[in-house]
Coordinates of C-alpha atoms in Angstrom, one line a residue:
X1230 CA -3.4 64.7 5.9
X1231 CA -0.6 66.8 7.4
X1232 CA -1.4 65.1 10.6
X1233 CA 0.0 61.9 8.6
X1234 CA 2.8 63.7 7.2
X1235 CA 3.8 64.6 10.4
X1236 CA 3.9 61.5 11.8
X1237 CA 6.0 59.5 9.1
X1238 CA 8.2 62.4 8.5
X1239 CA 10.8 61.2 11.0
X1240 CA 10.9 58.0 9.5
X1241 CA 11.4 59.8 5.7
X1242 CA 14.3 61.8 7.2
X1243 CA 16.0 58.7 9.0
X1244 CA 15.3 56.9 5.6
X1245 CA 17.0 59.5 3.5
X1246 CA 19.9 60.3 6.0
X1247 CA 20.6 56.5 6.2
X1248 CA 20.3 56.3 2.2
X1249 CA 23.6 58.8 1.6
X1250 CA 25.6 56.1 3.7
X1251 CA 28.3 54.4 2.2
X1252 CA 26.5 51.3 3.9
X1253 CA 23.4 51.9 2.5
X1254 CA 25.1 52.4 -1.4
X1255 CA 27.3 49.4 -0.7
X1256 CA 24.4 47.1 0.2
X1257 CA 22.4 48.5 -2.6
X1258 CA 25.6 47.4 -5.1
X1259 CA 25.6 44.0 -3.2
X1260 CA 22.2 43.2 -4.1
X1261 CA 22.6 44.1 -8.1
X1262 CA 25.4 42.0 -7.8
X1263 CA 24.2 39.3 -6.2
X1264 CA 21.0 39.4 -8.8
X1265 CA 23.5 39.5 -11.8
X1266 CA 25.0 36.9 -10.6
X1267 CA 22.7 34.6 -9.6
X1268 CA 20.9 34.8 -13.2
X1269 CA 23.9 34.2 -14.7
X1270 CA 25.4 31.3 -12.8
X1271 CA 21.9 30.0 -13.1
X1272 CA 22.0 30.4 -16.9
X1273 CA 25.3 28.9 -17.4
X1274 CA 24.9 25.4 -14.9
X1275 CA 21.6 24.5 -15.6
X1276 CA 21.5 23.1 -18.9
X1277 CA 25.3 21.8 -18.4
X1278 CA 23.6 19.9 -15.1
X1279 CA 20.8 18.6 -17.0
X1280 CA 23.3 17.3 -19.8
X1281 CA 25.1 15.4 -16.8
X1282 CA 22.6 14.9 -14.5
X1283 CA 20.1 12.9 -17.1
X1284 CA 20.8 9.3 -17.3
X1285 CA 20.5 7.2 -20.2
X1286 CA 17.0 5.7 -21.1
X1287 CA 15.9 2.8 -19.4
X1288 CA 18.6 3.1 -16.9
X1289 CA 17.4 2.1 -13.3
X1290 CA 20.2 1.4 -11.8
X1291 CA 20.7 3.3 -8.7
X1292 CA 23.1 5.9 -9.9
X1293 CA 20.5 6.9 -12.3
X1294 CA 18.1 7.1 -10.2
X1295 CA 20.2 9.4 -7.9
X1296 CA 20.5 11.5 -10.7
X1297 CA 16.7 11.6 -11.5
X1298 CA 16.1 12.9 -7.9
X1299 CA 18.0 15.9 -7.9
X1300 CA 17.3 16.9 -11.2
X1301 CA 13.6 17.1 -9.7
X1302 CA 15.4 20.0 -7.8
X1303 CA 16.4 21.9 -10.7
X1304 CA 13.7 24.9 -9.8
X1305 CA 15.8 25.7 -6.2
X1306 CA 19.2 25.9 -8.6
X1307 CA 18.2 30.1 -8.6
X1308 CA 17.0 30.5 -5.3
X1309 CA 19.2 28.6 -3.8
X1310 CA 22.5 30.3 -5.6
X1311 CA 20.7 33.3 -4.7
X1312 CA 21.1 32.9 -1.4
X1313 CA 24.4 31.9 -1.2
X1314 CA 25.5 34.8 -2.7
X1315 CA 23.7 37.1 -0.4
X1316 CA 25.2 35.2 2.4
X1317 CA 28.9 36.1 1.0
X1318 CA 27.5 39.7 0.4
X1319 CA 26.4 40.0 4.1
X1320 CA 29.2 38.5 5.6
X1321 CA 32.1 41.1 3.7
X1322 CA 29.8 44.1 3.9
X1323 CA 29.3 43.4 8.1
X1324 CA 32.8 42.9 7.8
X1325 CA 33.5 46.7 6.3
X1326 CA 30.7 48.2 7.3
X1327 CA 29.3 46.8 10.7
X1328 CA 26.1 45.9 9.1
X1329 CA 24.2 44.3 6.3
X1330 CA 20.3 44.7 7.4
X1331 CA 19.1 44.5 3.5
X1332 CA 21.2 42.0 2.3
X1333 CA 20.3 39.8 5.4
X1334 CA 16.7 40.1 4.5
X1335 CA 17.2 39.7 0.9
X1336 CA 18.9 36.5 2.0
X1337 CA 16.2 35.4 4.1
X1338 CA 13.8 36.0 1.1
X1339 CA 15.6 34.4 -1.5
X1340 CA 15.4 31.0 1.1
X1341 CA 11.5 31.5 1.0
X1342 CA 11.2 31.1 -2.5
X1343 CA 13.3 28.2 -2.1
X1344 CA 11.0 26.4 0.1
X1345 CA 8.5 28.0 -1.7
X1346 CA 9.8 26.2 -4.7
X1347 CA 10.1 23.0 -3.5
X1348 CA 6.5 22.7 -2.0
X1349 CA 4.7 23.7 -4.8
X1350 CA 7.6 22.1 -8.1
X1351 CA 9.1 19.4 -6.5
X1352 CA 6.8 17.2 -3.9
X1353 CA 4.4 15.1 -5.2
X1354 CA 2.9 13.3 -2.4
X1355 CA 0.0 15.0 -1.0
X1356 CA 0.6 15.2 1.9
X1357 CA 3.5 16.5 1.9
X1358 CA 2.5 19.2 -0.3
X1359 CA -0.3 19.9 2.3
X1360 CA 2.1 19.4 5.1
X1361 CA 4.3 22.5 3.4
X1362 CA 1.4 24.5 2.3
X1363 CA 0.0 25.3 5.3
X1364 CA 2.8 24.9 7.9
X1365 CA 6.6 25.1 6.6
X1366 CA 5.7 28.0 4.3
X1367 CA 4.0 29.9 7.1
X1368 CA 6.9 29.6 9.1
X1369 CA 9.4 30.2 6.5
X1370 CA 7.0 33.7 5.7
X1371 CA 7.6 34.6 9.8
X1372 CA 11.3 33.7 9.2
X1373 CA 12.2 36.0 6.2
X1374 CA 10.1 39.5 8.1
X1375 CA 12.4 38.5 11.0
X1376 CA 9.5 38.0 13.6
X1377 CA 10.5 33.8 14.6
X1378 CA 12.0 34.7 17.5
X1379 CA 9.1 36.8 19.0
X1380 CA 6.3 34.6 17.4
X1381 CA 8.2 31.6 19.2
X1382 CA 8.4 33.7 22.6
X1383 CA 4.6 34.7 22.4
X1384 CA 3.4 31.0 21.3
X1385 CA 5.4 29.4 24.1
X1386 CA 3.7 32.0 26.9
X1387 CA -0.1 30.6 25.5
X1388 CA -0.8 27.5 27.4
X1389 CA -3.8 25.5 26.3
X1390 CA -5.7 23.4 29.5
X1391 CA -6.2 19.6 28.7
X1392 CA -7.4 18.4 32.3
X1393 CA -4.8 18.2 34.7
X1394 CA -2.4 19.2 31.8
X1395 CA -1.2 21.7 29.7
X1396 CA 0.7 22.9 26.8
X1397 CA 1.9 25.5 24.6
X1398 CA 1.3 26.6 21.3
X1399 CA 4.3 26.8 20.1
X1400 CA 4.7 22.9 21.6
X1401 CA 2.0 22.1 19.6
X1402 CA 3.1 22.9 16.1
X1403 CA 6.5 21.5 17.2
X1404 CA 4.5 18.6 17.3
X1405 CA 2.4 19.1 14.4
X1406 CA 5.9 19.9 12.2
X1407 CA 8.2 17.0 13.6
X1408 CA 5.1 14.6 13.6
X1409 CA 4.1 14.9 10.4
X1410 CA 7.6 14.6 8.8
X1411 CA 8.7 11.4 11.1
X1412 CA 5.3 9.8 10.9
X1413 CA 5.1 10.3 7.0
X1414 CA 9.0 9.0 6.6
X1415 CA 7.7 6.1 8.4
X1416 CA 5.1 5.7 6.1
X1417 CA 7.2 5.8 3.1
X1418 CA 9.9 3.4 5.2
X1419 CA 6.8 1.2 5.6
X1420 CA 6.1 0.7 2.6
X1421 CA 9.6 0.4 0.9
X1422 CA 10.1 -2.8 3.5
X1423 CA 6.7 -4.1 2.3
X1424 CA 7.8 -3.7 -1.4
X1425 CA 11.1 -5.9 -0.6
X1426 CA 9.5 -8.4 1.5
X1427 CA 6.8 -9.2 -0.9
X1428 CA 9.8 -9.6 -3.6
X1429 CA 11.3 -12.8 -1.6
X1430 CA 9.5 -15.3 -2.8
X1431 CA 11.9 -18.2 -1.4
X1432 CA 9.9 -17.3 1.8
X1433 CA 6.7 -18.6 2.9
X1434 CA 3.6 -16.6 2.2
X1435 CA 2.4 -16.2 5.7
X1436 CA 6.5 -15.9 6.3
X1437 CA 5.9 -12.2 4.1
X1438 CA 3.2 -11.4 5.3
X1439 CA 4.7 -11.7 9.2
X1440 CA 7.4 -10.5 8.5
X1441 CA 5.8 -7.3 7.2
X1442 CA 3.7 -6.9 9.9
X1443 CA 6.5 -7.0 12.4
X1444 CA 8.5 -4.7 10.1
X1445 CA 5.3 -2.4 10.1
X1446 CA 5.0 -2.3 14.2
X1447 CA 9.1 -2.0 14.9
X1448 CA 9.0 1.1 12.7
X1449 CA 5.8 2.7 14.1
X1450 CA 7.0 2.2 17.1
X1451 CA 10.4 3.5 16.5
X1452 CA 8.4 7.0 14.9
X1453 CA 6.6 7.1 18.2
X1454 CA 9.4 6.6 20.0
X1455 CA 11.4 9.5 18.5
X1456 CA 9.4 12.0 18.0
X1457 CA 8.7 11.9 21.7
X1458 CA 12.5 12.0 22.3
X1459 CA 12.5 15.1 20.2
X1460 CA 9.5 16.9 21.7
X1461 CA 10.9 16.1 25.1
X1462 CA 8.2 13.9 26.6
X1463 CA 9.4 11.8 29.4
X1464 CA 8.5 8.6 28.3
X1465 CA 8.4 6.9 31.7
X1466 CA 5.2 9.3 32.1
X1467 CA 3.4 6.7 29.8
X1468 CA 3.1 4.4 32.5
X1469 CA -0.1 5.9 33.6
X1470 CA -1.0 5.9 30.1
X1471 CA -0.1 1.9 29.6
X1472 CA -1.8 0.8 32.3
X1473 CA -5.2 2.8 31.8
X1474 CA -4.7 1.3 28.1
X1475 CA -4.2 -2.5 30.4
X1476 CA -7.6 -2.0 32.1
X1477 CA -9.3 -1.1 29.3
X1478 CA -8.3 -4.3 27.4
X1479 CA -9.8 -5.8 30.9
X1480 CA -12.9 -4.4 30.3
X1481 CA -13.7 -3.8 26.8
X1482 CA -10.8 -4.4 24.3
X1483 CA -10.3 -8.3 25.1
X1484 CA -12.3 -9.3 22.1
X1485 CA -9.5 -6.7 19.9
X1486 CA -6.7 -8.3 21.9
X1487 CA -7.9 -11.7 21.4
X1488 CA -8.2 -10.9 17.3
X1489 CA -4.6 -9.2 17.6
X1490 CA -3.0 -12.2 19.4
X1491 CA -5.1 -14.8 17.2
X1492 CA -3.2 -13.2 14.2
X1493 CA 0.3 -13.5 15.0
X1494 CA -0.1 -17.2 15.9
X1495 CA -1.9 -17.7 12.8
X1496 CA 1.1 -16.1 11.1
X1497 CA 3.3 -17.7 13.1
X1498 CA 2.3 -21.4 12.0
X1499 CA 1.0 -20.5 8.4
X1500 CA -1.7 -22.9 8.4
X1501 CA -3.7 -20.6 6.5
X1502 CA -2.3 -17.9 4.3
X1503 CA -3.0 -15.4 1.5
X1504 CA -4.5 -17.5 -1.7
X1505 CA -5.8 -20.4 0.0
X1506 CA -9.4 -21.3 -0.1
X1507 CA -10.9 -22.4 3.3
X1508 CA -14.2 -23.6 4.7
X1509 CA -15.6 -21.9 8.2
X1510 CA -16.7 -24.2 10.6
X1511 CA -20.3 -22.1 9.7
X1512 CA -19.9 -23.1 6.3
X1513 CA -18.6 -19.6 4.6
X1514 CA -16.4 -20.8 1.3
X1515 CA -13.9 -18.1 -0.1
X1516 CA -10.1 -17.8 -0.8
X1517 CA -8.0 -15.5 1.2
X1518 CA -7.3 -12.2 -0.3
X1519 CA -6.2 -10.6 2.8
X1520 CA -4.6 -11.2 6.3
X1521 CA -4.8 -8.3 8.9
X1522 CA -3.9 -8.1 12.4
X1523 CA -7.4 -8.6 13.2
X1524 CA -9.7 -9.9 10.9
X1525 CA -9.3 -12.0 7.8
X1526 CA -10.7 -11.7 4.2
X1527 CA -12.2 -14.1 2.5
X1528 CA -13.5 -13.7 -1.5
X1529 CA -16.3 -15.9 -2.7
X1530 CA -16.8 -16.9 -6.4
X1531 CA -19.8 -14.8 -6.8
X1532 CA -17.1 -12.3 -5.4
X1533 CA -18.4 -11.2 -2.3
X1534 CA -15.9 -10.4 0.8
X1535 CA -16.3 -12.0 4.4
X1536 CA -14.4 -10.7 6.9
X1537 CA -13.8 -13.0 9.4
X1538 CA -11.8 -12.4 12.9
X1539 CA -9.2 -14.0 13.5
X1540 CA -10.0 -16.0 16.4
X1541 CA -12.4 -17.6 14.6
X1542 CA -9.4 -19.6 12.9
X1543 CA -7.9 -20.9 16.1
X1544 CA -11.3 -21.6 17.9
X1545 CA -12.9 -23.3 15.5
X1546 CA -13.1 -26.3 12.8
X1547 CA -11.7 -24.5 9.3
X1548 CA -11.1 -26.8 6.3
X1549 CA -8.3 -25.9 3.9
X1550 CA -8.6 -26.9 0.3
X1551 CA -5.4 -25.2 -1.1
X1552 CA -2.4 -24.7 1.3
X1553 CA -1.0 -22.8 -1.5
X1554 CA -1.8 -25.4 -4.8
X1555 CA -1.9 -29.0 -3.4
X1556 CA -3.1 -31.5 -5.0
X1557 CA -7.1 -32.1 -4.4
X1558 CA -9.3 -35.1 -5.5
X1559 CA -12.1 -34.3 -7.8
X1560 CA -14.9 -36.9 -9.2
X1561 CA -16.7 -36.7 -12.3
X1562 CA -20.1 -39.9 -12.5
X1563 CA -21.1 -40.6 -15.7
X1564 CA -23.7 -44.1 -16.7
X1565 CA -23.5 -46.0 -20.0
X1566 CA -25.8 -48.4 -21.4
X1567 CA -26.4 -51.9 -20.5
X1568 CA -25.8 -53.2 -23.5
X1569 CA -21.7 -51.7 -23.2
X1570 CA -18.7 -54.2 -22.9
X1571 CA -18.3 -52.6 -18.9
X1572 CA -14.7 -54.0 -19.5
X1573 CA -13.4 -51.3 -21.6
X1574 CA -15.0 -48.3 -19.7
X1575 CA -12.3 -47.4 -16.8
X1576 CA -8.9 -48.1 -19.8
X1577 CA -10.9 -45.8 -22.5
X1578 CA -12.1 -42.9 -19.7
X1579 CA -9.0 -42.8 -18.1
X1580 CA -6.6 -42.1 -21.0
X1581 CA -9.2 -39.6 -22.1
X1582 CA -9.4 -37.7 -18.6
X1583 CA -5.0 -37.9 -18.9
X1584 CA -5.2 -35.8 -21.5
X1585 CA -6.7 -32.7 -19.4
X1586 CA -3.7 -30.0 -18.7
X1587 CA -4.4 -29.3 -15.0
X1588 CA -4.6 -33.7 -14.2
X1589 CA -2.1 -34.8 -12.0
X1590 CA -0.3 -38.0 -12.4
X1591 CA 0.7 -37.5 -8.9
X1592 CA 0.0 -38.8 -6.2
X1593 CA -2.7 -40.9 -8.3
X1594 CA -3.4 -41.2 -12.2
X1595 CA -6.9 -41.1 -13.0
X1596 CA -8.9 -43.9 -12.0
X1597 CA -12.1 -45.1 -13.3
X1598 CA -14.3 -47.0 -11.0
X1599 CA -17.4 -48.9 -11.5
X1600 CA -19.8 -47.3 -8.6
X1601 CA -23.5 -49.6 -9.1
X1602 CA -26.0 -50.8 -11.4
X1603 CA -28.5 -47.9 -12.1
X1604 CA -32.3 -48.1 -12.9
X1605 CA -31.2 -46.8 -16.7
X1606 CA -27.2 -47.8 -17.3
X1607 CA -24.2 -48.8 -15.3
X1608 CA -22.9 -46.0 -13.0
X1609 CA -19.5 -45.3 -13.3
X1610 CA -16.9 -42.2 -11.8
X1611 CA -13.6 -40.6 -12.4
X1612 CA -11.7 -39.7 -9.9
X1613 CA -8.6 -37.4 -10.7
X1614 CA -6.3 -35.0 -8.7
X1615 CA -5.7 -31.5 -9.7
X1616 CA -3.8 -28.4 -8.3
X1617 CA -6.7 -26.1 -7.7
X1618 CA -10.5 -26.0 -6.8
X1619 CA -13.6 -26.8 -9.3
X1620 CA -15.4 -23.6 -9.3
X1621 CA -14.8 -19.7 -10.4
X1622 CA -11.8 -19.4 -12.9
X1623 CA -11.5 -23.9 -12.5
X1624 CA -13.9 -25.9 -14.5
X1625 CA -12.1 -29.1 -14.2
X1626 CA -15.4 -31.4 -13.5
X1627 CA -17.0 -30.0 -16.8
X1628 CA -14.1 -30.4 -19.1
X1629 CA -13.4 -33.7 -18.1
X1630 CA -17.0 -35.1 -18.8
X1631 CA -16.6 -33.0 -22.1
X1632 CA -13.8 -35.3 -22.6
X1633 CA -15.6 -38.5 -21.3
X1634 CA -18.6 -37.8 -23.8
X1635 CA -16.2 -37.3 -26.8
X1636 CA -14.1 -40.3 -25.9
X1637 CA -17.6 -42.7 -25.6
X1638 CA -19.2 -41.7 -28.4
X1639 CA -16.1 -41.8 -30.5
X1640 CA -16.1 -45.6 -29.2
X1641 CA -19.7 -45.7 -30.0
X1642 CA -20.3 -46.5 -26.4
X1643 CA -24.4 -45.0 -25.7
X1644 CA -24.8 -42.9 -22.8
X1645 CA -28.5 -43.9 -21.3
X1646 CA -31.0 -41.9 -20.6
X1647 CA -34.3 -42.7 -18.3
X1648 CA -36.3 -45.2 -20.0
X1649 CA -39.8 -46.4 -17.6
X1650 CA -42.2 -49.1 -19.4
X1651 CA -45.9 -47.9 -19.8
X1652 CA -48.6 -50.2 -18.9
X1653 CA -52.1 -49.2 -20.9
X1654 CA -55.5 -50.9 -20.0
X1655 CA -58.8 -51.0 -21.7
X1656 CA -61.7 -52.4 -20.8
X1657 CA -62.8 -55.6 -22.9
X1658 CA -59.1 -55.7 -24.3
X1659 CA -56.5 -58.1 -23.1
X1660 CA -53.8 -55.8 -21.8
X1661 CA -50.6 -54.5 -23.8
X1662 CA -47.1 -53.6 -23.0
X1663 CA -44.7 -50.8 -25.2
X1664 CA -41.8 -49.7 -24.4

């Protein structure tokens, strides 16, 4: 024990001699004053920002929602005057006194908590939250105790081996920091473009849906790009990089490439896009739900996904049925009996099927034809165009035989069913026939 005493008793007199200083008194004063103050200016603009700062409701006009964003930042309005104040403090009491140690780390401290209170009150994405948890606030932590510039010294002097190269750790979280924060504004830049482009609907679908993926590699690329302008990478150093990346297309990436390059020429002529239903030359059946630079999606009625590669839809047969709601031909057969005036059939049928919602007038009314004599009644069929598909959500087929039905039998026109003749024999009896 008086071994310890000993030891920090140098430390207690330098404390206490520096305490009767007019510095030390001064600096002490500057930091009541800058906590007054702070709590005060804090308590007087706050609600008088919130008054100004909140827009009226249902205002989403762009001012407004300006104003929304930065009152999200009303919980860095203390820190944040904090520190401003402590910066004025430090720089009049350096200017008297030579120095302002305290007030310089009380300014350093009162930043912290701002950061501090922006990770943890204002972001919402996660993450960015993550991102600031458990790299910005450590940093800002080594920035308030005044140990950055070391910590960055002894960082940059550990090199970590990767083959022939190296790097630092203090490159590394560079990277880390400036990667996360370009790549995630890319992100949100991403998908802000795709927002707007899937709003223009004077443009083709596969037009969109191009033009989003173009969007989506120019700013990817423009992230990459920067971020290694800003760690300091010479980029003509990727040379090496793109042509290893060329041989291995050569030797085991071809069928990727080939999917990639299918893709763009598929969106390029929009023979096929998002909502139409196609047949595979294997016979698969679904609509598109999704286009990717590789594969393609499609969604049967029993709601099963296929996901087809893209070359498959340049090298092969593929049948569209919708290219986005033509018109499609549909046929509904129906008989009726032999003993019906056939003349009246196709007139009283067709102005029945008319009546249907989805039936097209163009490019062909409904047209009744007479198709053959059956073993039971006279075969006859509909045919009639409509803006869709007869399956899943589309029951055209059954609603218009509904509608046949309803219009026959209100006619009092029969609708046959089998009839066979029935031939009984017995012995010693001359032989009968029933019907």
């Amino acid at each position: 024990m008086d071994e310890l005493i000993e030891r920090i008793q140098p430390y207690v007199e330098t404390a206490w001699a520096w305490a009767q200083t007019p510095a030390a008194w001064g600096q002490i004063a500057a930091i009541a004053v800058v906590l007054v103050l702070a709590g005060l200016f804090t308590r007087l603009l706050r609600p008088r920002l919130r008054s100004w700062l909140t827009p009226a409701e249902g205002d989403k006009g762009l001012r407004a929602t300006a104003r929304r964003q930065i009152l999200r930042l009303m919980p860095l309005l203390w820190p944040l005057l904090a520190a401003a104040l402590a910066l004025l403090a430090e720089s009049i009491l350096t200017s008297i006194f030579g120095t302002a140690g305290i007030v310089g780390f009380l300014k350093r401290l009162f930043l912290f908590l701002a950061v501090r209170a922006y990770v943890r009150d204002v972001l919402k994405d996660p993450f960015l939250r993550a991102f600031g948890r458990f790299l910005v606030l450590p940093i800002a932590l080594v920035y308030v105790v005044g140990l950055l510039p070391a910590a960055s010294a002894a960082l940059a002097n550990v090199k970590v081996p990767l083959g022939n190269l190296s790097f630092s750790l203090l490159w590394a979280i560079k990277f880390g920091l400036f990667g996360g924060l370009i790549f995630w504004l890319g992100r949100w830049s991403n998908e802000r473009s795709q927002s707007y482009l899937e709003n223009q609907e004077e443009l083709r679908p596969a037009t969109r849906i191009l033009a989003i993926k173009a969007s989506e590699i120019a700013i990817f690329g423009a992230a990459f790009l920067i971020l290694m302008n800003v760690m300091g990478v010479d980029l003509t150093t990727l040379a090496v990089l793109g042509g290893a990346l060329g041989v291995g297309i050569g030797l085991g990436l071809q069928q990727i490439a080939s999917n990639f390059i299918s893709g763009i020429i598929l969106l390029l002529e929009g023979q096929a896009t998002v909502g139409d239903y196609v047949e595979l030359d294997g016979g698969e059946q679904g609509t598109i739900v999704k286009m990717t630079m590789r594969s393609i999606i499609l969604e049967t009625f029993d709601g099963k996904w296929i996901v087809v590669p893209n070359e498959h839809f340049i090298t092969t047969r593929v049948v569209n049925y919708s290219d986005q709601g033509s018109a499609n031909r549909l046929e509904a057969p129906f008989s009726v009996s032999y003993e019906t005036d056939i003349n009246r059939v196709p007139e009283i049928v067709e102005a029945a099927v008319s009546t249907h919602p989805a039936v097209l007038s163009e490019p062909q009314a409904p047209d009744c034809e007479l198709r053959g004599f059956g073993e039971s009644g006279i075969d006859f069929a509909v045919e009639f165009w409509v803006s869709g598909l007869d399956d899943g959500p589309n029951k055209y087929t059954s609603d218009v035989l509904f509608l046949i039905w309803n219009a026959l039998k209100a006619e009092g026109i029969e609708i046959p069913y089998p009839r066979r003749v029935i031939e009984m024999r017995t012995p010693g009896i001359a032989p009968t026939l029933e019907a």
